[in-house]
Amino acid sequence: MKKLRPLVTKVIDIIKRPYMRILPGQLAFFTLMSLIPLFALLGSIANYFSLSLDSIHNITSYLLPVDLANLFTQGSIAGAKGLNFNILIFFFAAFILASNGMHSVIVTANEIYNYKDEGFIARRIKAIAMTFVLVALLLFLLAVIVLGDFFADLIYSYAKNKALAGVLSSIFKYSKIPLSIVVIYLNVRSLYRMAPDNKTSNMVTKYAAIFTTVVWSIGTEIYAIYVKFFSNYNLFYGSVSNILILMIWLYFLAYIFVMGMALSTINPDEIIKEMDKIDKEEK
């Protein structure tokens, strides 16, 4: 245990840094904000393909309290009226505002790696692109890990060929975790590489992405268990319990994301040398 002291000391030092107290909450808040214009876009897509908005409302009601689900549904209904000029202006303005979270991540990454900031416009464009990647990744996690079994059972119940639907459902349920791990790793690593304004080492982003992928997968699986078994048992907070758990999940993902980026600054060679030194002293 004493041998691990250098690593533990480094981790504690990172947890105590000021941005670890501020940035995860900011990132979680603006990520939640970005979901509202996204649902307006989904409403437009649903209208374009002549799809019912009831399915969107059913999914949001499954995850969120009724009032909040209605808020997202209203966004979908507004988007379903068509991609007019007002909807496009609202969508881009909302996403520019929502990109403040990723903009702060970029500034923090430059501070962590001691890189010089690029111009404001270039940084803002990159923040918007990173916000799209992050939101798409979160929607993937919700659709595959959190609600994957729900969708699989729903498709099975409407399928005419039950045997084929059962086989496909089983394949999905066994492959969703490995698939999710690959998707999380690739997207998180791309975000880590995009964040600083200069190129970072492939090895740095690799280990940071592995850490974030493993912890995100565990945390999301726990959230999926809550949604599946406990989301209807609002004993303590009534109708707001689901949104509290959703916010806790988003904050957890944001915290681990920022922590993974900070941990990438640790030089593994220095840690190994300190461990070897402690090992020699004990002998």
Short mmCIF file of C-alpha atoms in Angstrom, two decimals, residues 5 19 25 28 35 47 52 91 97 148 163 176 193 206 218 225 233 242-243 248 255 262 266:
data_model
loop_
_atom_site.label_atom_id
_atom_site.label_comp_id
_atom_site.label_asym_id
_atom_site.label_seq_id
_atom_site.Cartn_x
_atom_site.Cartn_y
_atom_site.Cartn_z
CA ARG A 5 1.52 6.50 -2.13
CA TYR A 19 -11.11 23.68 -11.80
CA GLY A 25 -20.78 21.31 -12.62
CA ALA A 28 -23.05 19.12 -16.68
CA LEU A 35 -30.69 18.71 -24.89
CA ASN A 47 -41.82 15.56 -38.97
CA SER A 52 -45.15 10.25 -34.43
CA PHE A 91 -31.15 25.99 -32.50
CA LEU A 97 -24.84 29.06 -25.32
CA GLY A 148 -31.31 -0.52 -24.75
CA ALA A 163 -37.86 -16.24 -33.25
CA LYS A 176 -24.19 -3.63 -26.11
CA ARG A 193 -7.32 15.42 -28.51
CA LYS A 206 -4.93 6.96 -24.80
CA ILE A 218 -19.59 1.46 -14.73
CA ILE A 225 -30.14 -0.22 -13.17
CA TYR A 233 -40.28 4.63 -6.71
CA ASN A 242 -35.61 11.22 -11.74
CA ILE A 243 -34.19 14.61 -12.69
CA ILE A 248 -26.09 13.30 -10.66
CA TYR A 255 -16.34 15.05 -13.24
CA ALA A 262 -6.13 16.16 -15.57
CA ILE A 266 0.85 12.65 -14.64
#
